[in-house]
PDB file of C-alpha atoms in Angstrom:
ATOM      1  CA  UNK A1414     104.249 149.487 111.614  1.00 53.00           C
ATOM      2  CA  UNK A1415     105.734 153.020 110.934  1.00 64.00           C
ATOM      3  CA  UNK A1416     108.875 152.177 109.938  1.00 92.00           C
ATOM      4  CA  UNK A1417     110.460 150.229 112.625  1.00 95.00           C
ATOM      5  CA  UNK A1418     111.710 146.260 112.672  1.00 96.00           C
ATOM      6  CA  UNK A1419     112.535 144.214 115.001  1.00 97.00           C
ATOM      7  CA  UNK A1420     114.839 141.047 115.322  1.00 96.00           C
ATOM      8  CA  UNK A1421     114.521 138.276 115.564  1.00 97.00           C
ATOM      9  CA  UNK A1422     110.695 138.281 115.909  1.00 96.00           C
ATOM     10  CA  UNK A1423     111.545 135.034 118.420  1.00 97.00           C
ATOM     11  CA  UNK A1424     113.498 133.166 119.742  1.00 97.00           C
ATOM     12  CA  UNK A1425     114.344 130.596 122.454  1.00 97.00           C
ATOM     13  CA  UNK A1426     117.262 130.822 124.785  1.00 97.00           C
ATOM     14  CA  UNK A1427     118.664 129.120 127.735  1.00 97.00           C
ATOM     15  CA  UNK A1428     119.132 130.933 131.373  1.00 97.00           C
ATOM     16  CA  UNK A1429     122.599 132.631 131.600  1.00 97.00           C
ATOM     17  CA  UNK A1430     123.147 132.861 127.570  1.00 96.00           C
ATOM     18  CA  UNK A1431     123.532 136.889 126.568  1.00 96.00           C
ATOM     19  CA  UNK A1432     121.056 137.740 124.293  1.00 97.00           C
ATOM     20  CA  UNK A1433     120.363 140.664 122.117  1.00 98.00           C
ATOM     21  CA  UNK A1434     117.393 142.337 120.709  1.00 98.00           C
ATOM     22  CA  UNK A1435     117.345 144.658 117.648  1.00 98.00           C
ATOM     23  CA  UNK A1436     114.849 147.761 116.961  1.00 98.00           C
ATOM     24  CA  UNK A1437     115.652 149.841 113.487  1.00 98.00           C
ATOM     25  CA  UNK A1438     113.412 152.977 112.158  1.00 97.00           C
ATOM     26  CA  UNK A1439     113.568 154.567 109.266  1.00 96.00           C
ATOM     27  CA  UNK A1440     111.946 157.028 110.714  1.00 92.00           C
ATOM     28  CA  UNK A1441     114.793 159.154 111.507  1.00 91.00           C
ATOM     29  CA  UNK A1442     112.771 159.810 115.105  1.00 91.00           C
ATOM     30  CA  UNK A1443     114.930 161.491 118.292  1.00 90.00           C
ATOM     31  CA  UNK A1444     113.111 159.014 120.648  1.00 91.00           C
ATOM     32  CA  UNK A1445     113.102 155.323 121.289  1.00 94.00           C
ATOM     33  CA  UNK A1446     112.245 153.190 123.644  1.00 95.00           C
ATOM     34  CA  UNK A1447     111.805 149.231 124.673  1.00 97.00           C
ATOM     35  CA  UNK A1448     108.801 147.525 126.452  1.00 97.00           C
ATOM     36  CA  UNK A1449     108.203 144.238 127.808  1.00 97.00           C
ATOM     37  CA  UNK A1450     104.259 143.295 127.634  1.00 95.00           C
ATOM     38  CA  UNK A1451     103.473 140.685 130.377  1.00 93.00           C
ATOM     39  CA  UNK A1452      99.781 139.893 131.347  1.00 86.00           C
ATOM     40  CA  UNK A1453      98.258 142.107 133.898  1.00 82.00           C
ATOM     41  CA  UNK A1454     100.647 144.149 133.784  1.00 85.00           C
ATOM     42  CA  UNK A1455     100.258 146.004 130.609  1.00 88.00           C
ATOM     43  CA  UNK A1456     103.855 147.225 128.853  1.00 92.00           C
ATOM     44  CA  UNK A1457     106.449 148.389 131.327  1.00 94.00           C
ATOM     45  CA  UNK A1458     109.078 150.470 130.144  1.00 94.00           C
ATOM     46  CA  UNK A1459     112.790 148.826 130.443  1.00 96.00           C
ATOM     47  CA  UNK A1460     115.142 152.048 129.022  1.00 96.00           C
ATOM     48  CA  UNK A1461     114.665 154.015 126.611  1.00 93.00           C
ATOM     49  CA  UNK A1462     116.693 157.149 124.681  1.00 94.00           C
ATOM     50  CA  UNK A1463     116.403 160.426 123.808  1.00 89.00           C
ATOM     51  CA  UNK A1464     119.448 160.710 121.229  1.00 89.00           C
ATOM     52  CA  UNK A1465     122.349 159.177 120.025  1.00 92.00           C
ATOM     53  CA  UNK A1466     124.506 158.001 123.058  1.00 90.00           C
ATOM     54  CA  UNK A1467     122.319 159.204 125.138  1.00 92.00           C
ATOM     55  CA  UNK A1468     120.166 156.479 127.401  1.00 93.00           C
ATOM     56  CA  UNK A1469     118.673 156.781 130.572  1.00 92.00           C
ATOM     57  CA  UNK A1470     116.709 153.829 133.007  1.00 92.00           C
ATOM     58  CA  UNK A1471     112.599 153.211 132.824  1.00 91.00           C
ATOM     59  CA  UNK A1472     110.938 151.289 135.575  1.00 89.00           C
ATOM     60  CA  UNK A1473     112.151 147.795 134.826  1.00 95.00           C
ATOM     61  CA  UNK A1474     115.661 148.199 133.685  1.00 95.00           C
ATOM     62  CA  UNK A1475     117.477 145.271 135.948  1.00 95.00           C
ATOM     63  CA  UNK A1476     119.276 142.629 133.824  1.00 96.00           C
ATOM     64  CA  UNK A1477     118.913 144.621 130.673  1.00 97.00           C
ATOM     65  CA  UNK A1478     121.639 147.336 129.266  1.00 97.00           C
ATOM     66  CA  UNK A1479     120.463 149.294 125.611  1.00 97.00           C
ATOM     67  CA  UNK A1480     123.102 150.808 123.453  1.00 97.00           C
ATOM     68  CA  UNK A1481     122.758 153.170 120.582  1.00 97.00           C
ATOM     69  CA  UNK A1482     125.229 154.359 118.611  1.00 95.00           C
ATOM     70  CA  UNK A1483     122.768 155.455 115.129  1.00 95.00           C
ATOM     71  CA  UNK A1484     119.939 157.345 115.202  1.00 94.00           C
ATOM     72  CA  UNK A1485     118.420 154.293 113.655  1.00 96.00           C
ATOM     73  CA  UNK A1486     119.343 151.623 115.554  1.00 97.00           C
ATOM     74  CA  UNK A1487     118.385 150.618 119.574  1.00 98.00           C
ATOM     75  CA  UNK A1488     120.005 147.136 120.839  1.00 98.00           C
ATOM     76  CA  UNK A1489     118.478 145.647 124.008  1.00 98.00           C
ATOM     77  CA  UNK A1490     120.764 143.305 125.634  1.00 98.00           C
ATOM     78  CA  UNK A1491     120.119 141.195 128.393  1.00 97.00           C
ATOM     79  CA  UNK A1492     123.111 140.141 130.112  1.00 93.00           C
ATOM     80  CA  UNK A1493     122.312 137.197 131.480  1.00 96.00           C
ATOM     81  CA  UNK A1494     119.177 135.773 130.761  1.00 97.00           C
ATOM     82  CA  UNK A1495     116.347 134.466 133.552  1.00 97.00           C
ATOM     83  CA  UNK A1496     113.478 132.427 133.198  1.00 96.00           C
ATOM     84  CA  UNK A1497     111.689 135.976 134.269  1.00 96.00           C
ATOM     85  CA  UNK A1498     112.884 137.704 131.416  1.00 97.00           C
ATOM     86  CA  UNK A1499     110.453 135.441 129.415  1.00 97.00           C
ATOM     87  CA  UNK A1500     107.989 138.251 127.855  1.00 97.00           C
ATOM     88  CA  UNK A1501     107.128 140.071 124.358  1.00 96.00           C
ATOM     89  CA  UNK A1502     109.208 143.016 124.094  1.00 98.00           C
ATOM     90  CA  UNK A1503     108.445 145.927 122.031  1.00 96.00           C
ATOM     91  CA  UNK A1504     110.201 148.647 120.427  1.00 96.00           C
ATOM     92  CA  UNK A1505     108.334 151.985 120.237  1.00 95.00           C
ATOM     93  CA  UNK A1506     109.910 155.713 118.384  1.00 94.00           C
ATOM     94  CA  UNK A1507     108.847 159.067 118.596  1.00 90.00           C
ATOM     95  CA  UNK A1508     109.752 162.074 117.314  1.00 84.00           C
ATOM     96  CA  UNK A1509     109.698 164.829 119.990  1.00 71.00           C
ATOM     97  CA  UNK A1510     108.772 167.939 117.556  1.00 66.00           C
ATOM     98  CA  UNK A1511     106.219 168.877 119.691  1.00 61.00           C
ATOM     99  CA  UNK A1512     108.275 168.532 123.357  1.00 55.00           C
ATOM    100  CA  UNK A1513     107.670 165.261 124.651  1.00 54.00           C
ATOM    101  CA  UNK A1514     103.267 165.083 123.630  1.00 67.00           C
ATOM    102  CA  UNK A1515     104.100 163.109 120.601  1.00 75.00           C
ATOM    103  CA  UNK A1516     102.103 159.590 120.438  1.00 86.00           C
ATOM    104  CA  UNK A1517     104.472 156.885 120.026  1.00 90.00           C
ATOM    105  CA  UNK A1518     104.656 154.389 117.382  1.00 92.00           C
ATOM    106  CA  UNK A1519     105.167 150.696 118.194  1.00 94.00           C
ATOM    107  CA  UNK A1520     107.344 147.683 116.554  1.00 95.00           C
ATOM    108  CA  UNK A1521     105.874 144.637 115.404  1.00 94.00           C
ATOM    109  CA  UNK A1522     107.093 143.321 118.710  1.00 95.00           C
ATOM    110  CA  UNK A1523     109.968 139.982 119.569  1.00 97.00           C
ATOM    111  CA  UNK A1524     108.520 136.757 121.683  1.00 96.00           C
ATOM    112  CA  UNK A1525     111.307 136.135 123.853  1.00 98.00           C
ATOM    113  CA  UNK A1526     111.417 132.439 126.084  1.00 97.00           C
ATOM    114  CA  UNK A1527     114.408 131.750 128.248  1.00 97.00           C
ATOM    115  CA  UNK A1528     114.452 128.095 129.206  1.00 96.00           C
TER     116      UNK A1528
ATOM    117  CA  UNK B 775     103.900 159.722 140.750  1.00 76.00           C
ATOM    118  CA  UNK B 776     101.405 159.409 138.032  1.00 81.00           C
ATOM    119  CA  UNK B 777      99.465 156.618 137.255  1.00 88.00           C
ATOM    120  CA  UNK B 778      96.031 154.963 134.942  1.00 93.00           C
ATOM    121  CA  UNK B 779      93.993 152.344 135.701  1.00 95.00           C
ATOM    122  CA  UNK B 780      91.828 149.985 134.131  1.00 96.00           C
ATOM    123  CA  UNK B 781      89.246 148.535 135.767  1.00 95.00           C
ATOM    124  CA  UNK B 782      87.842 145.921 133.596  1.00 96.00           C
ATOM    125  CA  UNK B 783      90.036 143.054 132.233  1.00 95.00           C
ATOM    126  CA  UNK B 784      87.711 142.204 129.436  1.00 97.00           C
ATOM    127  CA  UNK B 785      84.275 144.221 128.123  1.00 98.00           C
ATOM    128  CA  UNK B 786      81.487 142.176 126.174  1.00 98.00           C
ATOM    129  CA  UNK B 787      79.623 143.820 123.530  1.00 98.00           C
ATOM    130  CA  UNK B 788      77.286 142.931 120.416  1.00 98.00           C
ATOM    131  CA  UNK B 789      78.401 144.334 117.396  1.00 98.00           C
ATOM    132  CA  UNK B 790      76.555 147.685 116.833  1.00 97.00           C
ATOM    133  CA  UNK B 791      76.274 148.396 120.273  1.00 98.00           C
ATOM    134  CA  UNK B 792      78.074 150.977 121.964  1.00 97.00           C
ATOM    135  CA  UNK B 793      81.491 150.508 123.110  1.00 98.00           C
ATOM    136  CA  UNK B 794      82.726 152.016 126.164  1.00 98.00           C
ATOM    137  CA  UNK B 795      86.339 151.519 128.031  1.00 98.00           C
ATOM    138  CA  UNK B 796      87.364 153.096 131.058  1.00 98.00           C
ATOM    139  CA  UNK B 797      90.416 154.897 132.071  1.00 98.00           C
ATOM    140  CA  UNK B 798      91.239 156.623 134.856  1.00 97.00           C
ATOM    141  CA  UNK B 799      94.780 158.698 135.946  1.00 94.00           C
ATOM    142  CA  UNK B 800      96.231 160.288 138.667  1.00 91.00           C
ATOM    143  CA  UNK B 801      98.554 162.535 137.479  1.00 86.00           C
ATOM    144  CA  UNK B 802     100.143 165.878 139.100  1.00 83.00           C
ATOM    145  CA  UNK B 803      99.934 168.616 137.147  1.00 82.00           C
ATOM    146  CA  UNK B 804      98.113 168.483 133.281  1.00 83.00           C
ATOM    147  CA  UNK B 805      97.639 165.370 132.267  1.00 87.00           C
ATOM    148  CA  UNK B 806      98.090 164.107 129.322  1.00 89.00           C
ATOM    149  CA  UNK B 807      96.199 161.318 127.986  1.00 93.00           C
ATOM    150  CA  UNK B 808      96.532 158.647 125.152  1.00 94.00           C
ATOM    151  CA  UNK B 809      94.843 155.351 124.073  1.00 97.00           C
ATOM    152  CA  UNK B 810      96.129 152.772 122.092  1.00 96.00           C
ATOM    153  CA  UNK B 811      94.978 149.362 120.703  1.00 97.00           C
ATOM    154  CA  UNK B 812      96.828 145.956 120.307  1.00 95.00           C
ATOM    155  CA  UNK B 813      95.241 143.214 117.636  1.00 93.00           C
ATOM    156  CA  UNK B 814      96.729 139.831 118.001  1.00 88.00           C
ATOM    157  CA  UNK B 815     100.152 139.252 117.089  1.00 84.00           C
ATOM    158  CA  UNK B 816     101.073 142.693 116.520  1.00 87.00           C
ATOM    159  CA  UNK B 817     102.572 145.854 118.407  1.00 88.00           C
ATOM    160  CA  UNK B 818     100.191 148.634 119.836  1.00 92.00           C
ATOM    161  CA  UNK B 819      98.765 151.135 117.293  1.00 94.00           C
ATOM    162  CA  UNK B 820      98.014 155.116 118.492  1.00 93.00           C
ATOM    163  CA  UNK B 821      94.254 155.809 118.831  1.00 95.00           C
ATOM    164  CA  UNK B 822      93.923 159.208 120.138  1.00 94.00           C
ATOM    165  CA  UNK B 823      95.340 161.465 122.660  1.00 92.00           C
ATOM    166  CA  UNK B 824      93.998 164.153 125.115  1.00 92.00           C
ATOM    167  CA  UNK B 825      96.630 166.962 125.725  1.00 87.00           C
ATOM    168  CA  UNK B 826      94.336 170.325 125.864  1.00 83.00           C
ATOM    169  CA  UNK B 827      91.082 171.643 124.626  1.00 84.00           C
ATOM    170  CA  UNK B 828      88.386 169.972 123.736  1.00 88.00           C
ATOM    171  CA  UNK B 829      86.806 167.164 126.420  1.00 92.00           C
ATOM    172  CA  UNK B 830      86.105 165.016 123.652  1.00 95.00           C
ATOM    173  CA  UNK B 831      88.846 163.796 121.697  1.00 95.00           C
ATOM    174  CA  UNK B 832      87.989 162.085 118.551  1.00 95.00           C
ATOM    175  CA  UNK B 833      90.331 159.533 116.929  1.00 93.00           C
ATOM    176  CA  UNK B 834      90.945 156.614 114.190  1.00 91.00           C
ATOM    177  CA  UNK B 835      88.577 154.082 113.397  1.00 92.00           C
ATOM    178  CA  UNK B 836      85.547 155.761 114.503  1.00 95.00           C
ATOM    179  CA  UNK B 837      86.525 155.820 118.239  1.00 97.00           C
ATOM    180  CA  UNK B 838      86.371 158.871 120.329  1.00 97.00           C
ATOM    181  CA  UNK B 839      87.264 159.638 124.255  1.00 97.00           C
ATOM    182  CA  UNK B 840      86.097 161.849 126.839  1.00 96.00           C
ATOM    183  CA  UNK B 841      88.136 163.607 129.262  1.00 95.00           C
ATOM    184  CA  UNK B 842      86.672 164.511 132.371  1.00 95.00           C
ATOM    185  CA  UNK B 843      88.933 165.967 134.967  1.00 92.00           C
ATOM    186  CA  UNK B 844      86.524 166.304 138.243  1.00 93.00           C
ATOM    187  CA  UNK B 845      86.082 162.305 137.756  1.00 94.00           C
ATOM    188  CA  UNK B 846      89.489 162.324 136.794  1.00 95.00           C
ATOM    189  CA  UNK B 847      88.753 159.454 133.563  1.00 96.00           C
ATOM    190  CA  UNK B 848      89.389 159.096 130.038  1.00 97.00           C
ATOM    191  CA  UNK B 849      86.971 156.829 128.316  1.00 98.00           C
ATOM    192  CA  UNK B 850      87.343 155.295 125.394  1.00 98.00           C
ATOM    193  CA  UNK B 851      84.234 154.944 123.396  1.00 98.00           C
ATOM    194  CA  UNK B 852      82.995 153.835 119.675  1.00 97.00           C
ATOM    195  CA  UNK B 853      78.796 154.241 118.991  1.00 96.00           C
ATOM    196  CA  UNK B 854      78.181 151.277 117.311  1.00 97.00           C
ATOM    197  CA  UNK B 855      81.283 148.792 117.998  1.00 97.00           C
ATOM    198  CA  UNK B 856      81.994 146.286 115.034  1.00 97.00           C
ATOM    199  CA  UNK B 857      83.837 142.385 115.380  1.00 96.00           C
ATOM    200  CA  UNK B 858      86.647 144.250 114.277  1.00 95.00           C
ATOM    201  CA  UNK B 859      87.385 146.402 117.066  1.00 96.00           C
ATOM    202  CA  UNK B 860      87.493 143.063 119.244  1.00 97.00           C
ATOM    203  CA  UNK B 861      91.431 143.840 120.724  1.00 97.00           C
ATOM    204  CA  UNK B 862      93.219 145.068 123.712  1.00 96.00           C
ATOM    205  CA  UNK B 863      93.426 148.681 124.408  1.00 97.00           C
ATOM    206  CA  UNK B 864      95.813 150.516 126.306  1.00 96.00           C
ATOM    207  CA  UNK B 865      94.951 153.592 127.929  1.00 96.00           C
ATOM    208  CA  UNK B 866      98.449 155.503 129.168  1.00 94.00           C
ATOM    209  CA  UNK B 867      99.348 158.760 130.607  1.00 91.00           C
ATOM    210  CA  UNK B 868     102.723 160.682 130.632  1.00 86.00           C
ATOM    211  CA  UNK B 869     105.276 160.481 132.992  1.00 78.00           C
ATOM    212  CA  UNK B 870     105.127 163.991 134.502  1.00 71.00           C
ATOM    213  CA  UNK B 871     108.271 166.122 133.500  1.00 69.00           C
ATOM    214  CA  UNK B 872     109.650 163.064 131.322  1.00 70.00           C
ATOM    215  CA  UNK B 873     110.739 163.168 127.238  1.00 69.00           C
ATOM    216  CA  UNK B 874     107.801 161.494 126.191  1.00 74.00           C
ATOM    217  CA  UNK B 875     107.590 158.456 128.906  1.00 82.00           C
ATOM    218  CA  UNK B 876     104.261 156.598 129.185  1.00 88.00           C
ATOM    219  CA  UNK B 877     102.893 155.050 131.802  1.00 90.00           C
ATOM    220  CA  UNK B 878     100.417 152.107 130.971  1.00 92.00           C
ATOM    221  CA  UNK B 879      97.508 150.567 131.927  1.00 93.00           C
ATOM    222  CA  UNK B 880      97.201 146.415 132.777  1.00 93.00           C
ATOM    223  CA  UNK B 881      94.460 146.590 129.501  1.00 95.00           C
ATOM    224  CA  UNK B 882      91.543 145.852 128.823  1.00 96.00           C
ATOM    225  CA  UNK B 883      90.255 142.919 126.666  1.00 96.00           C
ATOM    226  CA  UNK B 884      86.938 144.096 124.563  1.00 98.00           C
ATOM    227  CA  UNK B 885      85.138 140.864 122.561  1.00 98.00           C
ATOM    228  CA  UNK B 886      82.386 142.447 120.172  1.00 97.00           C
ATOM    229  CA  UNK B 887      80.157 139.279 119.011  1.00 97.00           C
ATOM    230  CA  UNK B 888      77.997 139.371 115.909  1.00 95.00           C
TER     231      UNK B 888
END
């Protein structure tokens, strides 16, 4: 899988616990990103970030806040978790040398279930 | 707005058969055009990607796609399909004037039965 973990690989919360989700590359890549994968629906991005610090919003970003502070490292909390947050979320990196054409290379994936 | 489509959940095929899954986009301006493919229990893997020249686009594993850009599709197809390639696939497209953001299709289940 490229380079890139993910933990845990599951886990089981309760609704209103914090939780957070780890992606690492050794990859040294610019770009990374976090999916959820529901069916019918395909993956839907949730944030993603083009550089240390710097984060920006993808299409289903409510309830969930990234940080990254390494080039190596991209956290995915959710603040407050909801039964709807129940979903496989992925962790994807890219490396941007040729503009933004580059495919993207995907993590091994975490099964999330909120209670 | 861009977007893909997929318009078969799942596509039935006996191994050595052809194996053909559709895509189709609408995109302003180029579009640019990947598949990938999911086997259970593990994250998405790049197939092959359409971003200028040739219509057909070959790719790992023996699959190949066509772009056709009156029709406005990107199929994803493999001659002689094996068990193996049984998996999702994913066609995507990128987010017009974004740092590499895709935008994904619902997928499409293919079964390939000996």
């Amino acid at each position: 899988d490229a380079g890139i973990t993910q933990s845990p690989r599951h886990k089981v919360t309760e609704t209103g616990t914090p939780v957070t989700l780890r992606c690492h590359q050794t990859e040294n890549h610019r770009y990374m990103y976090w999916y959820r994968q529901d069916p019918g629906h395909g993956l839907r991005l949730i944030h993603y970030s083009y550089g240390v610090k710097d984060t920006d919003k993808g299409e289903v970003s409510d309830g969930y806040s990234v940080s990254r502070s390494k080039t190596e490292d991209f956290l995915l909390t959710l603040e407050s978790a909801t039964s709807s947050q129940t979903s496989v979320y992925f962790c994807a990196i890219s490396d941007g040398t040729s503009g933004s054409l580059n495919e993207q290379f995907f993590g091994p994936g975490t099964r999330l279930t909120v209670l | 707005a861009q977007s893909v489509a997929q318009p078969e959940d799942q596509v039935n095929v006996a191994e050595g058969n052809p194996l053909t899954v559709k895509c189709t986009y609408s995109v302003s301006g180029n579009p640019y055009l990947f598949w990938y493919v999911q086997y259970p229990n593990r994250g998405l893997q790049f197939l092959l990607k359409y971003i200028t020249g040739d219509n057909l686009v070959k790719g790992s594993y023996g699959f190949e796609a066509e772009f056709n850009k009156s029709q406005t599709s990107f199929h994803l197809k493999k001659p002689s399909a094996l068990v193996s390639d049984s998996a999702l696939y994913f066609c995507a497209v990128r987010v017009t004037d974004s740092w590499g953001k895709l935008q994904f299709g619902a997928g499409t289940q293919v079964v390939v039965t000996p």
